[in-house]
XYZ file of C-alpha atoms in Angstrom:
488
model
C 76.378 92.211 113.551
C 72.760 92.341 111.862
C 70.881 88.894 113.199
C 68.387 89.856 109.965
C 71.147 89.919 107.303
C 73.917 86.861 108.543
C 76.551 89.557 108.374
C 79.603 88.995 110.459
C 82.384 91.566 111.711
C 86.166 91.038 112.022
C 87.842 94.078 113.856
C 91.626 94.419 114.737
C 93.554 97.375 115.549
C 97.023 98.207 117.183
C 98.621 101.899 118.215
C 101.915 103.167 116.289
C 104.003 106.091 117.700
C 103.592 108.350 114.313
C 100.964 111.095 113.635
C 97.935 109.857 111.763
C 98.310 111.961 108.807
C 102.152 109.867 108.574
C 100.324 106.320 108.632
C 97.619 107.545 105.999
C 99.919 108.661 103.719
C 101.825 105.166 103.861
C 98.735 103.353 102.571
C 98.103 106.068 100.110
C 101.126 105.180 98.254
C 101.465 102.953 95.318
C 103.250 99.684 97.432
C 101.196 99.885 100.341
C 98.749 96.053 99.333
C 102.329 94.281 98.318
C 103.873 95.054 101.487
C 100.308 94.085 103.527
C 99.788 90.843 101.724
C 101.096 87.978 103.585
C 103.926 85.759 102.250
C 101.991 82.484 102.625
C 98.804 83.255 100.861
C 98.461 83.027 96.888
C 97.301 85.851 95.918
C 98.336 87.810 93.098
C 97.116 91.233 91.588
C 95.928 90.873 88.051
C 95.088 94.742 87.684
C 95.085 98.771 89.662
C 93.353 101.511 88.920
C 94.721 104.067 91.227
C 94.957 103.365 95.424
C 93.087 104.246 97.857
C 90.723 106.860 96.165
C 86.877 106.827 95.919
C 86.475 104.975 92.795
C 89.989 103.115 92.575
C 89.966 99.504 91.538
C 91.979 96.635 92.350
C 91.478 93.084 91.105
C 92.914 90.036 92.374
C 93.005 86.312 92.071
C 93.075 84.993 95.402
C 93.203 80.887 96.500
C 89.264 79.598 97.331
C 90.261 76.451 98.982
C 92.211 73.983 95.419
C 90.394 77.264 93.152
C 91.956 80.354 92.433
C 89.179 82.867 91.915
C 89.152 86.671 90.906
C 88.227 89.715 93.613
C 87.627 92.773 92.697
C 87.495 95.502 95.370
C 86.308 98.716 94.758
C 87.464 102.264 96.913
C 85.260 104.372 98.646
C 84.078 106.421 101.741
C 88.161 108.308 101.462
C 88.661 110.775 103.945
C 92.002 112.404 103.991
C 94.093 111.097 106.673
C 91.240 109.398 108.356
C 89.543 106.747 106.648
C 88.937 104.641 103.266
C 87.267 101.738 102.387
C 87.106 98.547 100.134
C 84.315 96.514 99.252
C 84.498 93.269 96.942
C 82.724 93.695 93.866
C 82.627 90.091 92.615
C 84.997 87.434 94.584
C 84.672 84.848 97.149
C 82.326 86.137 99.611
C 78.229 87.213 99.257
C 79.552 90.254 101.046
C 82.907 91.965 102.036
C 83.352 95.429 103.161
C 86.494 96.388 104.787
C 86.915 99.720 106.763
C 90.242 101.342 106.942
C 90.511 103.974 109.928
C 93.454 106.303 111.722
C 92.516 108.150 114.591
C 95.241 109.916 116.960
C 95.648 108.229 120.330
C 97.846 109.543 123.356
C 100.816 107.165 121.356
C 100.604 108.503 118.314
C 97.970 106.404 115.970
C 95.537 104.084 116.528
C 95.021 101.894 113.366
C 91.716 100.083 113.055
C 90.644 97.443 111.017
C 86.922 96.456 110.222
C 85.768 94.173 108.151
C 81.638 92.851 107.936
C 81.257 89.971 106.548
C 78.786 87.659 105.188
C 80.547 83.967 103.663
C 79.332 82.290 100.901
C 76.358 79.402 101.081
C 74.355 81.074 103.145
C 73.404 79.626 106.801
C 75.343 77.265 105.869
C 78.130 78.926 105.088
C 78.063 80.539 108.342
C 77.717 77.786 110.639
C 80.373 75.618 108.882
C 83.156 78.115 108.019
C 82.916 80.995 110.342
C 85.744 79.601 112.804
C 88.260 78.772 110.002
C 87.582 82.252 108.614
C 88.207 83.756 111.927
C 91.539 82.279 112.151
C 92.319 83.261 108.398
C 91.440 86.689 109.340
C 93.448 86.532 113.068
C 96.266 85.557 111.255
C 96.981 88.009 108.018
C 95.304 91.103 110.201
C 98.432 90.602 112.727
C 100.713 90.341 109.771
C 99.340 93.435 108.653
C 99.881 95.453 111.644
C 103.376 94.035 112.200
C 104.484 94.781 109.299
C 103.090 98.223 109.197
C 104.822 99.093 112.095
C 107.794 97.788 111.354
C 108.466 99.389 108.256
C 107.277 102.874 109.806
C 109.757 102.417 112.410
C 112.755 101.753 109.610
C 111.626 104.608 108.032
C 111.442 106.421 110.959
C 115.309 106.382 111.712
C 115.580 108.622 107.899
C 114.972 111.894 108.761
C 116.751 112.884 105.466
C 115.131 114.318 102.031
C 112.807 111.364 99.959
C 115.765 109.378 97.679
C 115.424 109.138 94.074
C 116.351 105.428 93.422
C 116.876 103.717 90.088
C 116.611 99.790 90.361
C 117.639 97.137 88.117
C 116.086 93.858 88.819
C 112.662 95.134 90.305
C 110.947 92.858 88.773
C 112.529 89.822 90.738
C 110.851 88.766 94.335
C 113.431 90.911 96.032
C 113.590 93.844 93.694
C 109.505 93.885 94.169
C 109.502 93.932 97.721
C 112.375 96.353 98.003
C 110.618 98.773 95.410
C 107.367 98.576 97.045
C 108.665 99.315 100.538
C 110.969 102.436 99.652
C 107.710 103.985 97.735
C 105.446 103.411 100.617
C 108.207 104.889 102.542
C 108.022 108.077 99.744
C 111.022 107.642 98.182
C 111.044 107.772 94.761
C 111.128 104.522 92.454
C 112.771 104.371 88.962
C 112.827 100.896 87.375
C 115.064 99.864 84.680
C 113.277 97.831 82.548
C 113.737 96.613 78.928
C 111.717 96.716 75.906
C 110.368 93.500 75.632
C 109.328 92.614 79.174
C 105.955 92.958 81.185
C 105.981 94.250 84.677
C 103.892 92.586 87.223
C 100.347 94.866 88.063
C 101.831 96.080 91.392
C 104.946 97.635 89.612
C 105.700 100.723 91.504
C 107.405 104.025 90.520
C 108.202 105.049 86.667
C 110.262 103.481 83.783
C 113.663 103.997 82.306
C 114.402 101.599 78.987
C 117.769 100.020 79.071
C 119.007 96.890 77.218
C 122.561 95.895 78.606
C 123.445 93.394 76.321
C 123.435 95.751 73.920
C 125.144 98.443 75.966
C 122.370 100.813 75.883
C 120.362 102.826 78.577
C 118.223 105.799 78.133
C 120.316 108.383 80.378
C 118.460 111.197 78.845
C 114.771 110.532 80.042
C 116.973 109.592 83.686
C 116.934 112.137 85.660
C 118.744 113.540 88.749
C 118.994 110.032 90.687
C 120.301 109.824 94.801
C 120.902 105.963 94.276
C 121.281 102.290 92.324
C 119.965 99.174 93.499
C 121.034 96.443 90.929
C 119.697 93.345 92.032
C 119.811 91.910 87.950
C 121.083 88.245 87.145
C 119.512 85.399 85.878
C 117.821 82.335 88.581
C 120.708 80.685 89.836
C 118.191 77.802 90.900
C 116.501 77.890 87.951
C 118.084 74.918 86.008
C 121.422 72.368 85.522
C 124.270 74.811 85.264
C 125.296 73.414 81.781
C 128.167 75.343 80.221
C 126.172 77.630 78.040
C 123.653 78.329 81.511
C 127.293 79.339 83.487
C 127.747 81.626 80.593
C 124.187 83.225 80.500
C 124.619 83.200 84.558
C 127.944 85.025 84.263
C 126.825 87.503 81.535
C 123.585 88.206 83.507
C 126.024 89.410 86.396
C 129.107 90.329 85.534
C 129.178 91.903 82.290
C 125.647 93.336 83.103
C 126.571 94.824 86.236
C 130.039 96.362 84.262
C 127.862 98.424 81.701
C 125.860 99.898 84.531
C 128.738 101.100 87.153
C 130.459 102.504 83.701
C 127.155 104.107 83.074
C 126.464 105.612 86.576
C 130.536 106.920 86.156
C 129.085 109.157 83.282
C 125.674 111.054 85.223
C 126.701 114.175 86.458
C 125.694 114.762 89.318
C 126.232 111.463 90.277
C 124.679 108.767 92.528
C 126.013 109.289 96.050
C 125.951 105.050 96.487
C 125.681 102.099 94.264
C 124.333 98.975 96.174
C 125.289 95.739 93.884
C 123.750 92.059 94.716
C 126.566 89.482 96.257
C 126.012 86.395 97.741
C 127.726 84.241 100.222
C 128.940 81.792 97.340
C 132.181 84.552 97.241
C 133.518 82.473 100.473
C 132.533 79.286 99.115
C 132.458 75.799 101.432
C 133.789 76.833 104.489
C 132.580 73.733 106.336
C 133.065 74.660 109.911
C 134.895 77.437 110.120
C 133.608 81.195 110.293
C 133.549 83.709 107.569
C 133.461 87.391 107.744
C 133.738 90.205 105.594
C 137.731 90.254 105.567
C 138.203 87.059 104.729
C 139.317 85.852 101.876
C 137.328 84.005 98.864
C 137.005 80.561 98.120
C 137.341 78.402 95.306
C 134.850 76.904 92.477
C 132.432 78.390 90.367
C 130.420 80.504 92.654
C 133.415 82.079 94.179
C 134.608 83.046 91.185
C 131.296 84.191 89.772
C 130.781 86.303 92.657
C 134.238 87.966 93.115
C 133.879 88.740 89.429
C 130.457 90.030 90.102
C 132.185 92.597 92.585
C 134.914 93.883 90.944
C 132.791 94.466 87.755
C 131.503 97.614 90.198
C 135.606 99.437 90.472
C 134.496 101.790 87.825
C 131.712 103.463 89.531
C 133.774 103.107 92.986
C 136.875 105.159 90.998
C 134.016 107.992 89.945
C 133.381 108.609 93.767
C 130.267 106.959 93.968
C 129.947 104.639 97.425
C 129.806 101.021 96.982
C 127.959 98.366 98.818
C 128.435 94.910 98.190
C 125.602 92.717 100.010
C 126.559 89.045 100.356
C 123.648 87.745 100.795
C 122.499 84.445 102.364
C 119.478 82.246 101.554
C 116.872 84.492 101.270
C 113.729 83.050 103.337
C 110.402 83.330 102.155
C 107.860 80.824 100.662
C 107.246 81.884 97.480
C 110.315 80.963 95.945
C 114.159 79.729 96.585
C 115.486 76.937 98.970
C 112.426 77.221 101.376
C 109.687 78.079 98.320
C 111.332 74.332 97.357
C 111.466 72.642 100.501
C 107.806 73.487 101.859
C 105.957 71.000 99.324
C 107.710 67.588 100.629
C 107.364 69.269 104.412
C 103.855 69.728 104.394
C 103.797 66.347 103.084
C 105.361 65.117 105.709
C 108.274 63.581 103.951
C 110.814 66.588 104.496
C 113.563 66.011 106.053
C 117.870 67.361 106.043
C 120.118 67.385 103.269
C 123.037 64.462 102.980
C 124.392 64.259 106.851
C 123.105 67.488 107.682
C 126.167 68.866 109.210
C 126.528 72.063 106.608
C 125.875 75.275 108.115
C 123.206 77.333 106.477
C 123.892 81.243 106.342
C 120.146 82.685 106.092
C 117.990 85.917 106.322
C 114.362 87.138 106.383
C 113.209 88.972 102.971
C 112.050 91.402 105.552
C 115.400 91.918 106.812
C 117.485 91.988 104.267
C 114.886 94.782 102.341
C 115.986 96.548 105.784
C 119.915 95.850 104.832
C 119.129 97.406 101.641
C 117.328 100.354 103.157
C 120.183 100.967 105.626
C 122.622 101.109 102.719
C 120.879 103.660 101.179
C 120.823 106.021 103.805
C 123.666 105.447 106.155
C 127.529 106.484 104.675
C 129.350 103.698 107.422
C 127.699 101.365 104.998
C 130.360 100.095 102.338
C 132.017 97.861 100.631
C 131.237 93.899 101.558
C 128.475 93.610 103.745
C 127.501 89.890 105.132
C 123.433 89.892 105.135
C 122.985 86.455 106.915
C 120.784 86.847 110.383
C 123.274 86.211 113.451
C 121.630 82.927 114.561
C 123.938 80.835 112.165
C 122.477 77.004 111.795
C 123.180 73.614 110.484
C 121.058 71.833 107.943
C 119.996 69.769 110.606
C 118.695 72.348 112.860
C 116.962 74.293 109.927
C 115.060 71.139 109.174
C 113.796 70.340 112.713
C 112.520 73.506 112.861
C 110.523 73.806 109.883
C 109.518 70.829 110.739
C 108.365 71.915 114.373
C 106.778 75.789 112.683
C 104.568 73.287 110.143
C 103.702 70.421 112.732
C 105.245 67.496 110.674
C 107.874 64.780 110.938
C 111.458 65.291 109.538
C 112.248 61.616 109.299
C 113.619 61.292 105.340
C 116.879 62.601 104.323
C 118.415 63.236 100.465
C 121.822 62.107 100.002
C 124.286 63.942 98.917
C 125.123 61.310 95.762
C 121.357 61.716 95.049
C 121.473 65.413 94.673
C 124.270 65.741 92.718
C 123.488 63.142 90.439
C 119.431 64.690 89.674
C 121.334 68.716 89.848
C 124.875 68.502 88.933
C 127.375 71.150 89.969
C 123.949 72.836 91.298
C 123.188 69.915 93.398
C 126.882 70.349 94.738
C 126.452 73.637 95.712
C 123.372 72.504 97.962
C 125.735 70.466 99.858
C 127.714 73.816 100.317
C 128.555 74.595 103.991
C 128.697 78.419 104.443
C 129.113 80.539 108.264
C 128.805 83.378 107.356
C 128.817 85.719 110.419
C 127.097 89.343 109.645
C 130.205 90.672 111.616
C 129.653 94.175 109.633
C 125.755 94.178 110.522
C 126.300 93.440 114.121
C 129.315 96.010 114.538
C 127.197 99.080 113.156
C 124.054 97.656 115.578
C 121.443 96.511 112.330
C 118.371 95.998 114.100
C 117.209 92.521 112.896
C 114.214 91.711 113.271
C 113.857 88.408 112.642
C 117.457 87.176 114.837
C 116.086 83.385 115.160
C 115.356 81.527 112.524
C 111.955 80.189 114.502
C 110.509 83.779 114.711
C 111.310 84.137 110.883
C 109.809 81.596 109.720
C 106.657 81.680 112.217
C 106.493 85.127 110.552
C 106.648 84.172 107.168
C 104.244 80.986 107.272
C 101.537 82.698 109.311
C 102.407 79.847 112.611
C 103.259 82.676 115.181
C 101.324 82.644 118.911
C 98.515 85.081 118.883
C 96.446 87.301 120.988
C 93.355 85.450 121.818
C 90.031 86.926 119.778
C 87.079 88.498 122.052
C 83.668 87.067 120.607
C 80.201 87.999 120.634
C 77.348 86.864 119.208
C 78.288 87.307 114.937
C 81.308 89.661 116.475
C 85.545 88.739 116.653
C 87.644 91.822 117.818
C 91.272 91.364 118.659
C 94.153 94.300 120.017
C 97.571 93.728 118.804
C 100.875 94.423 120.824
C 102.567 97.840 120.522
C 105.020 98.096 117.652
C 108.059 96.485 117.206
C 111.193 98.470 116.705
C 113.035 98.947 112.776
C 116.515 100.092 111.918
């Protein structure tokens, strides 16, 4: 820290058990911020020029307390699996530069983070915001590193040949994520994307034109491709499920999902899998009683959407090609679905559980399930229905204590159920749904969650975990993280 300038330092740094040229080359590839940036801060990427290169540029608008300003962060000081830099540009701070280093350790890597500093307003500035910086800083720097090392370690367990992997979808929060962590990973990424649409600044991998409804898909700019993710289908939470929204919902899926298993049947050489979306709407209300992958489906709309959704896949199981059928459960994360929706009231302090609260609530981590996904890819004893829920199975009422407990705020209210249905319809129905679904498949072939509980997800996720404490000195904060956690 320079007493003459006001600058300030932030360092953080954990070891990982791979080589340092393995961890650079993570970072170097296109992926590497989306899978860094932490689920509960708003910050989106508005433009990239490159990576991690001298020169490369990335802008960003990023939340300045109610204001969403731009960043822009420049790359320099690059030194092949050793070193880059950032610095901002123009953004929130009177100075930023951020140091990026990997140096081998006895473990394997030691990965170091440091940032100097200077906030904006001066002395002012300083006094008054240092501390709440600090904390910002504690708290997305351990994300960081835990997610790092987590997705090494998943990786780690491949040992085969980078996949070629065509994606339909990848444009949705899950396709995003997915596509970013199997090209940081260095698996190829193919999108399928139509003519008309705009993909987000942080799209990864190349493009392949396709426009189902019309029944047509560019085979010949293809390629030789290992693998299909379809993860396509219209918001099922997006709006009343009128008649003519069922049909757009069912088209979206079904007859979407048809035209691409009858188009992976054609490629020669084929995909060796074909992993389709499901959800846990196939069982539908089970009220108390356990589901697993055997059992049977239920009744109502959902069910039927989603059986329909599977079977539309036969054709490409008939050509040979592996299928695996993910039913998923509520995805957590908190920028969009049943907890994106729920965190607004919460924080508020008005939250609180759904009718009687007594309907079980089949979940998983985005983190997790992106690790279902991977596992699918890679590992033939995945197939056919798979049950992505995490094995700590809770009711409504135990989902909203805890969220409750992670954000420090009562749980007193309650909606009932006449109320939902009446302001959502059938969709306000199917939030009454009771669903316990056990990941019986998951747990048999030992997936490594790692997110189990539903408190360490969502600790995770909303930046509320226990911390190391920070060691402070003068303008200085350094903090050591724990050793890496293990990935399937």
């Amino acid at each position: 820290m320079s007493e003459e300038t006001g600058d300030l330092t932030f360092a953080a740094q954990s070891e990982l058990p791979h080589p340092p040229a393995q961890v650079f080359a993570w970072h170097e590839r296109q992926g590497a911020f989306a899978r860094l940036s932490p689920p509960w801060e708003d910050t989106q990427m508005v433009s990239r020029q490159g990576t991690i290169h001298d020169g490369d540029i990335t802008v960003l608008k990023v939340a300045a307390g109610p204001a969403r300003v731009l960043w822009e962060a420049r790359h320099f000081g690059y030194q092949a699996g050793a070193q880059f830099c950032d610095e901002q540009v123009r953004g929130p701070f009177a100075k930023w530069v951020h140091t990026h280093k990997f140096v081998a350790s006895a473990l394997g890597t030691r990965a170091e983070d440091h940032v100097q500093y200077r906030p904006p307003a001066g002395a002012v500035g300083r006094a008054l915001g240092r501390a709440s910086l600090e904390k910002s800083f504690h708290r997305m720097f351990a994300y960081r590193h835990q997610t790092l090392a987590a997705d090494l370690a998943r990786h780690a367990n491949y040992t085969g040949r980078p996949l070629r992997v065509l994606v339909a979808g990848a444009s949705g929060l899950l396709g995003s994520a997915l596509c970013a962590f199997l090209s940081t990973g260095g698996h190829e990424v193919v999108r399928l994307v139509r003519a008309q649409s705009q993909p987000p600044a942080d799209a990864v991998g190349t493009t392949v034109d396709w426009d189902p409804v019309a029944g047509k898909l560019d085979a010949a700019h293809l390629g030789p491709i290992d693998a299909v993710v379809n993860l396509a289908g219209e918001n099922m939470g997006a709006g009343r499920w009128t008649d003519e929204r069922k049909h757009r919902l069912r088209t979206s899926r079904v007859d979407l999902t048809a035209f691409l298993a009858a188009e992976i049947a054609k490629l020669n050489p084929k995909p060796a899998v074909l992993i389709n979306a499901s959800a846990m709407g196939f069982y539908g209300d089970t009220g108390d009683a356990e589901v697993r992958e055997g059992d049977g489906p239920g009744q109502g709309f959902l069910s039927q959407l989603s059986q329909d959704w599977e079977a539309a896949t036969a054709v490409a199981q008939a050509a040979g090609v592996r299928v695996v059928l993910p039913r998923t459960g509520l995805v957590l994360t908190p920028q969009e679905g049943v907890l994106g929706k729920m965190l607004t009231p919460f924080r508020a302090g008005v939250g609180g559980r759904l009718g009687n609260g007594q309907q079980w609530m089949s979940w998983i981590a985005l983190d997790d399930l992106i690790g279902v996904f991977h596992r699918a890819l890679v590992d033939q004893r995945y197939q056919g229905p798979i049950n992505a829920a995490a094995p700590e199975l809770v009711r409504n009422s135990a989902f909203t204590e805890t969220l409750g407990q992670v954000l420090g705020r009562p749980t007193l209210f309650s909606v009932p159920a006449f109320a939902l249905k009446l302001a959502l319809g059938e969709m306000g129905a199917m939030a009454m749904m009771s669903t316990r679904m056990v990941p019986a498949r998951l747990l048999e072939l030992g997936f490594n969650f790692r997110f189990p509980t539903l408190r360490a997800a969502l600790d995770n996720i909303l930046g509320t975990e226990a911390l190391p404490p920070l060691q402070r000195h003068n303008g200085e904060a350094k903090v050591v993280y724990g050793a890496s956690p293990n990935g399937d």
